[in-house]
mmCIF file of N, CA and C in Angstrom:
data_model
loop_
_atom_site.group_PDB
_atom_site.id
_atom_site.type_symbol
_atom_site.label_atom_id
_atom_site.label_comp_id
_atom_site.label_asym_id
_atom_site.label_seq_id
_atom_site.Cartn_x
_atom_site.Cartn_y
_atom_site.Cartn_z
ATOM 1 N N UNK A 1 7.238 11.591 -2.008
ATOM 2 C CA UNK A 1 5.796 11.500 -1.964
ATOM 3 C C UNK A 1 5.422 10.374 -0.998
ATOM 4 N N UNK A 2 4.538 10.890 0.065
ATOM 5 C CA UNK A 2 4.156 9.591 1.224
ATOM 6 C C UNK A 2 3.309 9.078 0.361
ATOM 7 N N UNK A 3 2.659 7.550 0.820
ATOM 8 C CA UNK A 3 1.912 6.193 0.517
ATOM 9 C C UNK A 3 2.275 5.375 1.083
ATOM 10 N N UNK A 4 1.442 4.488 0.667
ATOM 11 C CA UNK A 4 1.370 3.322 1.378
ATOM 12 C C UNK A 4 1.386 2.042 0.952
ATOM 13 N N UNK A 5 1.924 0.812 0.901
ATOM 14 C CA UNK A 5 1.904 -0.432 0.174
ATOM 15 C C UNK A 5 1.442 -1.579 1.442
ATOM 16 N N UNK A 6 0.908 -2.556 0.578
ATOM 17 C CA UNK A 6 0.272 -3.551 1.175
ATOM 18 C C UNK A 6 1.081 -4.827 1.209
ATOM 19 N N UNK A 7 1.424 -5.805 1.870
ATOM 20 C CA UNK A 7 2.521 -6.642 1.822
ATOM 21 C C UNK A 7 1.606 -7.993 2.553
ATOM 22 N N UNK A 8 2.655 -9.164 1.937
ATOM 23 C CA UNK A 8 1.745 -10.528 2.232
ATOM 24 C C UNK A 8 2.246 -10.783 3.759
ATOM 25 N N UNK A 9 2.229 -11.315 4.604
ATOM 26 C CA UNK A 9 1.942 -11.905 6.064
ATOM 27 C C UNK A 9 3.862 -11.730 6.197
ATOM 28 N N UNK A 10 4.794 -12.393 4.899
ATOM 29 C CA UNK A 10 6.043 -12.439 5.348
ATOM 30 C C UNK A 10 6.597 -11.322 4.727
ATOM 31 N N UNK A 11 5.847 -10.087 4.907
ATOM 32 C CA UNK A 11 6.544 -8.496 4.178
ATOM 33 C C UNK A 11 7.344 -8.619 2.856
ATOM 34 N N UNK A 12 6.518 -9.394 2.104
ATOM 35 C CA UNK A 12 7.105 -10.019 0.308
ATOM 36 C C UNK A 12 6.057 -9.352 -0.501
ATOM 37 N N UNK A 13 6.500 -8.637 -1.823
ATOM 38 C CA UNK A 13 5.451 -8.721 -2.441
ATOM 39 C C UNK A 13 6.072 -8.992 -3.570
ATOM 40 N N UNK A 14 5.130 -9.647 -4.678
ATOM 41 C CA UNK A 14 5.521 -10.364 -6.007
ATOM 42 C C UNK A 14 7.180 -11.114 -5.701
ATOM 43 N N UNK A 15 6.865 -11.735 -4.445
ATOM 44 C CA UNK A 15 8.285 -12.323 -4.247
ATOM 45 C C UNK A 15 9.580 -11.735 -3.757
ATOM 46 N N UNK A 16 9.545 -10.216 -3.421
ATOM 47 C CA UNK A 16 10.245 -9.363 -3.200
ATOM 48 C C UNK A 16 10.264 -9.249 -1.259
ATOM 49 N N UNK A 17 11.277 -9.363 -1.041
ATOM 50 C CA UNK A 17 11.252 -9.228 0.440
ATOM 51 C C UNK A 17 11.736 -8.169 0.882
ATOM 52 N N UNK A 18 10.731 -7.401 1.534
ATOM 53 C CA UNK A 18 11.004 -5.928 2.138
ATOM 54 C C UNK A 18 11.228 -5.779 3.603
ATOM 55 N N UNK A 19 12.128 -4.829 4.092
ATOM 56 C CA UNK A 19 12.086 -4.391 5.634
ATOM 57 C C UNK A 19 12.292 -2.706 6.069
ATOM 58 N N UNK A 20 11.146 -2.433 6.927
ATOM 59 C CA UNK A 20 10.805 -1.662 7.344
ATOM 60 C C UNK A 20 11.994 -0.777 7.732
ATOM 61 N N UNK A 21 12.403 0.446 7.185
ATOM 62 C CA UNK A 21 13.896 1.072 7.627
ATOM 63 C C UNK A 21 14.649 1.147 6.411
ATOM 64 N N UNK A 22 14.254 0.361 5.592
ATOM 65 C CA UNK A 22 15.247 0.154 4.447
ATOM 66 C C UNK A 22 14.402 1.390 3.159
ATOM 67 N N UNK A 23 15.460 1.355 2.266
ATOM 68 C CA UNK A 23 15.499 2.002 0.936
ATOM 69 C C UNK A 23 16.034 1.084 -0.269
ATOM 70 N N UNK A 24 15.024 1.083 -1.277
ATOM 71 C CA UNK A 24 15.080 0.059 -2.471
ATOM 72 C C UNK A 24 14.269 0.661 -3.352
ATOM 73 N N UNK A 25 16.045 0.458 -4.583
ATOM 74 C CA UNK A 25 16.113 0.899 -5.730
ATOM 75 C C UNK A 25 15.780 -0.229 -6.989
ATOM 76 N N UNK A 26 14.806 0.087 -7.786
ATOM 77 C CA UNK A 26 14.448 -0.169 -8.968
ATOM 78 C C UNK A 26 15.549 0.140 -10.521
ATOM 79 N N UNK A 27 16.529 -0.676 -10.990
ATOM 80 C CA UNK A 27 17.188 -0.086 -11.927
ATOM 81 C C UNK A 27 16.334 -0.231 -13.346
ATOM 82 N N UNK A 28 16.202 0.231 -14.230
ATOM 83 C CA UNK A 28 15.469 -0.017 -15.328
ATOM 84 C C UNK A 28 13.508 1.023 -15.768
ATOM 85 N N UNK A 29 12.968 0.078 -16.679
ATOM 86 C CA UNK A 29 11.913 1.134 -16.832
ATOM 87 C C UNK A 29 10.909 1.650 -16.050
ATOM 88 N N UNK A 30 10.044 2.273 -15.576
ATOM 89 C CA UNK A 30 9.000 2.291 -14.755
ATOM 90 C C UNK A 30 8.215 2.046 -15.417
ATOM 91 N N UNK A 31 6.914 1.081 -15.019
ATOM 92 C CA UNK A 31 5.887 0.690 -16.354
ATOM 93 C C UNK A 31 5.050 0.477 -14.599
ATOM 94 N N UNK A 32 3.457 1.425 -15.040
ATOM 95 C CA UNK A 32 2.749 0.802 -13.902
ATOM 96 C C UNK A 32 2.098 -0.354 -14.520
ATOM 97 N N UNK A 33 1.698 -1.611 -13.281
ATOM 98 C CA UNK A 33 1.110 -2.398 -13.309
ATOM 99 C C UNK A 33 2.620 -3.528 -14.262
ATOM 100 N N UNK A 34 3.745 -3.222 -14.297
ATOM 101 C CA UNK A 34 4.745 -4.049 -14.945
ATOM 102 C C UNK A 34 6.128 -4.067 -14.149
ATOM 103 N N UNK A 35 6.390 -3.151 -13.565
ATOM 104 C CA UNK A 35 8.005 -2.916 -13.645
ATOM 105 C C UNK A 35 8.231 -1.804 -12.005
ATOM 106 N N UNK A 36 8.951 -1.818 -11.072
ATOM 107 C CA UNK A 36 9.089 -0.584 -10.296
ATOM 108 C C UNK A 36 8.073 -1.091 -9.303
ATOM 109 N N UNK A 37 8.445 -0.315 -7.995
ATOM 110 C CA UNK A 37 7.897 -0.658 -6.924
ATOM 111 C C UNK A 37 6.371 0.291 -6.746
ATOM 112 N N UNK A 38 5.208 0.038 -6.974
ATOM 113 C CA UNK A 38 3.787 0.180 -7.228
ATOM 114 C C UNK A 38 3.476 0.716 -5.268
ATOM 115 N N UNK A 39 2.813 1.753 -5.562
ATOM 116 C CA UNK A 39 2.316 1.938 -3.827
ATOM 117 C C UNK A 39 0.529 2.617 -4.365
ATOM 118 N N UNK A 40 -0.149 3.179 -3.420
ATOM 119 C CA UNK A 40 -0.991 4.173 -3.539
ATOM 120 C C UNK A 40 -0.607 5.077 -2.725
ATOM 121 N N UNK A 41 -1.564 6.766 -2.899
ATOM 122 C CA UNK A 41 -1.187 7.625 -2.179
ATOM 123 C C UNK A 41 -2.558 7.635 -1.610
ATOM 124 N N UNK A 42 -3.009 7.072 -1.486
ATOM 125 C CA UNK A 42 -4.457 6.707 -0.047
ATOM 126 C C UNK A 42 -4.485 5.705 0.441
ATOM 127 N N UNK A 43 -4.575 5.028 1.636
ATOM 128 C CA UNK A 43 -4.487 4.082 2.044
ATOM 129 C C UNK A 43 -5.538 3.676 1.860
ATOM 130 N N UNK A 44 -6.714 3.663 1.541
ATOM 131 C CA UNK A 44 -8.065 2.658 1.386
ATOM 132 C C UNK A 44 -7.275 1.677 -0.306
ATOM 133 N N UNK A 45 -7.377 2.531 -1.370
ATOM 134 C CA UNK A 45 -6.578 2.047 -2.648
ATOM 135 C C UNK A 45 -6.139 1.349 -2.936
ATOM 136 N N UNK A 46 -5.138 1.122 -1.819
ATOM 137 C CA UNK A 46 -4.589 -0.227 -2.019
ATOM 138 C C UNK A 46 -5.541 -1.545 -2.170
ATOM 139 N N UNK A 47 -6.266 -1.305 -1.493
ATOM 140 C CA UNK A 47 -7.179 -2.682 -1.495
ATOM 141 C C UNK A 47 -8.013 -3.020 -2.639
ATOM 142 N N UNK A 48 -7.757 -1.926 -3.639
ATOM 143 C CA UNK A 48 -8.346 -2.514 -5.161
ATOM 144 C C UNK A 48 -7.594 -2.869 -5.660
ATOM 145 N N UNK A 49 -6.036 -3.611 -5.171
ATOM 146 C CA UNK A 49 -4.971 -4.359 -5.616
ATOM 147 C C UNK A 49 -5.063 -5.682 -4.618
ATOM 148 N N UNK A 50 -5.466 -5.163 -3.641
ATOM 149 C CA UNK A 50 -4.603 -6.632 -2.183
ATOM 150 C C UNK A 50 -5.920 -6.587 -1.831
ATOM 151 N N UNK A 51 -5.716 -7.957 -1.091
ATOM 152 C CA UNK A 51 -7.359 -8.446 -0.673
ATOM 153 C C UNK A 51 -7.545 -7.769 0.861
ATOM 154 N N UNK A 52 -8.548 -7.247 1.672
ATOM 155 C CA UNK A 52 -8.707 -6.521 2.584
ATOM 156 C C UNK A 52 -8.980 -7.955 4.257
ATOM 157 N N UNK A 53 -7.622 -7.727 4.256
ATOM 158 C CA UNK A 53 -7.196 -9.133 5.045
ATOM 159 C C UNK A 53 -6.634 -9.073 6.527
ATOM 160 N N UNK A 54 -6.687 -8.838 7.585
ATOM 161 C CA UNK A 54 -5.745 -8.768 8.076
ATOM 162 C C UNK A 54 -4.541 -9.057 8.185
ATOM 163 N N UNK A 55 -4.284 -10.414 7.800
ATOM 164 C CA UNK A 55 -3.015 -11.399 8.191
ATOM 165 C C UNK A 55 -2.147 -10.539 6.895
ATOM 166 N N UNK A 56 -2.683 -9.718 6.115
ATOM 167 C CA UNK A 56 -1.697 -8.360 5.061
ATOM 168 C C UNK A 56 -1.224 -7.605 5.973
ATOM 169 N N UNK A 57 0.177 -7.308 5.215
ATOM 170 C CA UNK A 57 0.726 -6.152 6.261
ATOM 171 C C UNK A 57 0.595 -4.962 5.321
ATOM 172 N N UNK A 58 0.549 -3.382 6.265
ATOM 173 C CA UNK A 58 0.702 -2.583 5.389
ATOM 174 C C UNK A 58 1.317 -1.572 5.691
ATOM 175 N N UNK A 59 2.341 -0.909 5.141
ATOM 176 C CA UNK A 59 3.437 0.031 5.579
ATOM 177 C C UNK A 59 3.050 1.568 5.338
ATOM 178 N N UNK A 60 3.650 2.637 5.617
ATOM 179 C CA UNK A 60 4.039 3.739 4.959
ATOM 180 C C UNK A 60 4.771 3.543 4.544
ATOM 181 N N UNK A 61 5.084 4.418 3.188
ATOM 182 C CA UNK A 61 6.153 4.564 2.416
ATOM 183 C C UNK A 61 6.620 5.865 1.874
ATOM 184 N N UNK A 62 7.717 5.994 1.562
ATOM 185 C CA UNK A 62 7.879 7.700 0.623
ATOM 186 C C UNK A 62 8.823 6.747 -0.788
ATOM 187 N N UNK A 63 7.864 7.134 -1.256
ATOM 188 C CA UNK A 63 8.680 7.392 -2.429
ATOM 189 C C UNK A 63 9.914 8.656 -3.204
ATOM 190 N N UNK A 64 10.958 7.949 -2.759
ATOM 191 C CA UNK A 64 11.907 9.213 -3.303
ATOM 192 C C UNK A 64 12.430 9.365 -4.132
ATOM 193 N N UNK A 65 12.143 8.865 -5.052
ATOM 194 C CA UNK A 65 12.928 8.576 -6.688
ATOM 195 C C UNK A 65 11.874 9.322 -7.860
ATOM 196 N N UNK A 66 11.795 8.522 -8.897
ATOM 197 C CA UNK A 66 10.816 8.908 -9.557
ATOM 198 C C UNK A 66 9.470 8.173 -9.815
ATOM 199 N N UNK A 67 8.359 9.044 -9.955
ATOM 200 C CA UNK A 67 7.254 8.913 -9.785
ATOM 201 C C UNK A 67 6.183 8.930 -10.885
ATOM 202 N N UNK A 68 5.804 8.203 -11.354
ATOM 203 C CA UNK A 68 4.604 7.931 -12.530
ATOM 204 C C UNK A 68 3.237 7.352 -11.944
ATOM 205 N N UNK A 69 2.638 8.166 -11.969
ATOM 206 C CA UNK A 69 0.976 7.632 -11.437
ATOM 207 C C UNK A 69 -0.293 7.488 -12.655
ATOM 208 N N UNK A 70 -1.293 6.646 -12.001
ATOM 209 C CA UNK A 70 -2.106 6.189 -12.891
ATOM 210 C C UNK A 70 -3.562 6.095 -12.429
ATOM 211 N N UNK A 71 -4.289 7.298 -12.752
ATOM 212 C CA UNK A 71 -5.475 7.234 -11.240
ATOM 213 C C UNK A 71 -5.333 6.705 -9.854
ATOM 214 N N UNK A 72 -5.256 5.445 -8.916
ATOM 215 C CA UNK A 72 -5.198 5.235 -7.773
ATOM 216 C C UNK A 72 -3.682 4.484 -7.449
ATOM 217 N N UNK A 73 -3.041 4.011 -8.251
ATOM 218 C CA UNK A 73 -1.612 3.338 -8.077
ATOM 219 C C UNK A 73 -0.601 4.363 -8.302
ATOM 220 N N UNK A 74 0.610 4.362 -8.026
ATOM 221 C CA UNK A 74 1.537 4.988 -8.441
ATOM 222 C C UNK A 74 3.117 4.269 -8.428
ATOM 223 N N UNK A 75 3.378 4.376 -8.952
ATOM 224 C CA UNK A 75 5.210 3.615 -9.611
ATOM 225 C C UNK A 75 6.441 3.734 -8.862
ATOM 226 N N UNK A 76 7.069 3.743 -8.337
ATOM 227 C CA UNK A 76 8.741 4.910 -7.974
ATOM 228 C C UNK A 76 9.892 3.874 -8.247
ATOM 229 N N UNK A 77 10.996 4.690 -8.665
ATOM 230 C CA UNK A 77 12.447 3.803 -8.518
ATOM 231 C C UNK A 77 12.838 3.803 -7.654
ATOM 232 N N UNK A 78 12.328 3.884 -6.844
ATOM 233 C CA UNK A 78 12.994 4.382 -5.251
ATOM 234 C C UNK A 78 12.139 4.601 -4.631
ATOM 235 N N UNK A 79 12.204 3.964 -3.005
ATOM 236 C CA UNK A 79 11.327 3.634 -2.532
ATOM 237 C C UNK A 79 11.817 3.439 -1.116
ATOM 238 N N UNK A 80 11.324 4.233 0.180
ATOM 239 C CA UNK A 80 11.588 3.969 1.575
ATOM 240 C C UNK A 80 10.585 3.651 2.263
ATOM 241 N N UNK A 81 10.057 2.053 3.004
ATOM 242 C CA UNK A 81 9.498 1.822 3.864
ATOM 243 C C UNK A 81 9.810 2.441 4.852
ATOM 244 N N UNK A 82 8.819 3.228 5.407
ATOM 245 C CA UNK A 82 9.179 4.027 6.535
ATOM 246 C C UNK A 82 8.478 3.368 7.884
ATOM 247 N N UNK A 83 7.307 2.720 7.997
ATOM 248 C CA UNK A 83 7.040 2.072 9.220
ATOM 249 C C UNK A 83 5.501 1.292 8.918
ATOM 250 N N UNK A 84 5.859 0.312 9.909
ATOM 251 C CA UNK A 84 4.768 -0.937 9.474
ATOM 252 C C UNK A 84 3.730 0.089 9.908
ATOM 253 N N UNK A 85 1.903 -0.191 9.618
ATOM 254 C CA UNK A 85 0.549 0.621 10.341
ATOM 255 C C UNK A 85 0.163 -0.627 10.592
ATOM 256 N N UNK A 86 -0.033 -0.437 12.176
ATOM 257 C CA UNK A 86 -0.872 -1.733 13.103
ATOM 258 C C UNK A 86 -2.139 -1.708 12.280
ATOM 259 N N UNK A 87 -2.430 -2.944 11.891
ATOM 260 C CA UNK A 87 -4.111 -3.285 11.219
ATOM 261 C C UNK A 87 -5.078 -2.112 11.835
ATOM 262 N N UNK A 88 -5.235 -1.938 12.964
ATOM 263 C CA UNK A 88 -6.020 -0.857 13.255
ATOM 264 C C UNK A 88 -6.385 0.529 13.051
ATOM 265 N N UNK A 89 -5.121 1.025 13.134
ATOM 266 C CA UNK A 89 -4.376 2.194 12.675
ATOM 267 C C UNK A 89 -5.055 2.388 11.109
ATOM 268 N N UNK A 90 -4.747 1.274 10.504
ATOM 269 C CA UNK A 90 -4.873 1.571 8.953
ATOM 270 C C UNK A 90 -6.483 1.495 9.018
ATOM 271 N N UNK A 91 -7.077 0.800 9.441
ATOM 272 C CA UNK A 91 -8.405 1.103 9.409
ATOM 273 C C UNK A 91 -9.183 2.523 9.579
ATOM 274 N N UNK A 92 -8.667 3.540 10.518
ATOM 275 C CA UNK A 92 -8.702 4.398 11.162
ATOM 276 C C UNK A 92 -8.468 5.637 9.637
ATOM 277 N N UNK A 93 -7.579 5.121 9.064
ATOM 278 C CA UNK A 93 -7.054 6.130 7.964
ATOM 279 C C UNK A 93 -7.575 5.725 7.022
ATOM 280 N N UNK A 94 -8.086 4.686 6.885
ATOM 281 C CA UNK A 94 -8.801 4.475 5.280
ATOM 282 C C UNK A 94 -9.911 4.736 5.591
ATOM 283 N N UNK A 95 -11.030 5.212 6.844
ATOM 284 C CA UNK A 95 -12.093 5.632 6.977
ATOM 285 C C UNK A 95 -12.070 7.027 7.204
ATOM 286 N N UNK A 96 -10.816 7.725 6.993
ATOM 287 C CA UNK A 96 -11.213 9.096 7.426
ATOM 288 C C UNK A 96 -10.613 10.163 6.472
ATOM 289 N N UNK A 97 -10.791 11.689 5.998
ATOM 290 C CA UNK A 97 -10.517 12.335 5.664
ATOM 291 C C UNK A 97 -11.210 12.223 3.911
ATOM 292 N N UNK A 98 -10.969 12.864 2.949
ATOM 293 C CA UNK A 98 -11.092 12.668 1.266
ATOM 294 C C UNK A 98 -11.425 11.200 0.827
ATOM 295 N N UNK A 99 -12.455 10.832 0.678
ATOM 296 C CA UNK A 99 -12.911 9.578 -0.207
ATOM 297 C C UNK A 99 -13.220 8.403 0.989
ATOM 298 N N UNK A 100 -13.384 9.336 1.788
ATOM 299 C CA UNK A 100 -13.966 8.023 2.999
ATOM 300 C C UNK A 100 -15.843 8.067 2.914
ATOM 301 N N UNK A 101 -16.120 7.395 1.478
ATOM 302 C CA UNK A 101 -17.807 7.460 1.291
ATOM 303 C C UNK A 101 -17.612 6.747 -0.105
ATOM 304 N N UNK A 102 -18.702 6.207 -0.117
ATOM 305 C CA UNK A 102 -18.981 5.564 -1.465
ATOM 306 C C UNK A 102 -18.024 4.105 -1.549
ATOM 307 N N UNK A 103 -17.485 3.606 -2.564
ATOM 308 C CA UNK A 103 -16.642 2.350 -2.781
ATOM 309 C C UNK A 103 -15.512 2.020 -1.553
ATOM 310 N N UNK A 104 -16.117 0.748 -0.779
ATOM 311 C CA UNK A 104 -14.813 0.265 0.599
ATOM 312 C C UNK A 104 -15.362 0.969 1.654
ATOM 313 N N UNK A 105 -16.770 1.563 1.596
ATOM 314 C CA UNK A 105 -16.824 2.613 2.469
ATOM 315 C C UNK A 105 -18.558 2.760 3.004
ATOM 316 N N UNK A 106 -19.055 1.649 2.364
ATOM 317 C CA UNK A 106 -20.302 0.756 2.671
ATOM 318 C C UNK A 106 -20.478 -0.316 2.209
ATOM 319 N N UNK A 107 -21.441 -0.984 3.003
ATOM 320 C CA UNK A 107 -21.965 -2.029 2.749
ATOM 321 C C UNK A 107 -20.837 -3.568 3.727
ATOM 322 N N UNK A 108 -20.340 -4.033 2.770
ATOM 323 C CA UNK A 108 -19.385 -4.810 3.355
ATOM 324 C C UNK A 108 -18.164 -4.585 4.735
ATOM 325 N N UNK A 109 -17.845 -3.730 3.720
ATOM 326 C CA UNK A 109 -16.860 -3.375 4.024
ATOM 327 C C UNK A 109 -16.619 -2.164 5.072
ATOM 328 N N UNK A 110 -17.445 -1.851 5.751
ATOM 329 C CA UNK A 110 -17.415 -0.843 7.385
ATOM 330 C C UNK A 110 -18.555 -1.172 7.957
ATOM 331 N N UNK A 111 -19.163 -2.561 7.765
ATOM 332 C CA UNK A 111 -19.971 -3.379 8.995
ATOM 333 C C UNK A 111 -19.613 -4.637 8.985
ATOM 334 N N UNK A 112 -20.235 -5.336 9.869
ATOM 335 C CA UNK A 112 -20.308 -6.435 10.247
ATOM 336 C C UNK A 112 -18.523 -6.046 10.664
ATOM 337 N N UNK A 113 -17.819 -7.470 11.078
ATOM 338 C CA UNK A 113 -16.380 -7.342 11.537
ATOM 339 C C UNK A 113 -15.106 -6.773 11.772
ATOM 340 N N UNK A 114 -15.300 -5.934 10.148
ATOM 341 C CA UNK A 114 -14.727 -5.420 9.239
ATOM 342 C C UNK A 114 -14.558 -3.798 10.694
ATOM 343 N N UNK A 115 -15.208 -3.533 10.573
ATOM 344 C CA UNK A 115 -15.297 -2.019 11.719
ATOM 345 C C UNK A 115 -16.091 -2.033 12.585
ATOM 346 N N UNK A 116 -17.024 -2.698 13.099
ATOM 347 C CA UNK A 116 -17.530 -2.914 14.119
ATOM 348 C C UNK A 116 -17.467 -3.898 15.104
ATOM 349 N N UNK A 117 -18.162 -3.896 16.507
ATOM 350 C CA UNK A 117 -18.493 -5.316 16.905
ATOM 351 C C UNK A 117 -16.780 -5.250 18.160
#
């Protein structure tokens, strides 16, 4: 299942250091919001977890293991970063296609800096 995860400036999250190319396995329970590597399957989503930052990095991912979802997050034991999305890029995809309206999608957040200018 493709998605996408959001990562701090040194590609760590909750202390976990990831690289782009690689595959990482989770041994033990899947618990969302506890346990297992957490992605969304929309790229806007993420950002009701991670702050909408640039100096964040944010990848594709497939999840190839197993999968437990929870409205906008989803879980896997297994997990392939497949390639960093230039800040721009991701902008481009979180404004377009299914759920590009309403929440992340006015006001703040697609004026002023954020997408314009």
């Amino acid at each position: 299942m493709k998605g996408y995860k959001v990562f701090k400036p040194d590609f760590t999250c909750l202390g976990f250091k990831f690289e782009v190319g690689k595959t990482y396995e989770h041994k033990g329970e899947l618990k969302i919001c506890r346990s297992g590597f957490h992605f969304c399957r929309n790229v806007a989503d993420c950002f009701n977890y991670y702050s909408f930052d640039p100096k964040n990095r944010v990848a594709e991912v497939e999840a190839v293991g197993l999968v437990e979802s929870d409205g906008d997050k989803s879980v896997t034991d297994k997990i392939t970063i497949v390639r960093e999305i230039p800040w721009a890029e991701m902008l481009e995809l979180a404004n377009t296609g299914k759920g590009c309206t309403g929440l992340m999608n006015t006001g703040d957040w697609n004026t002023g800096n954020r997408n314009t200018g």
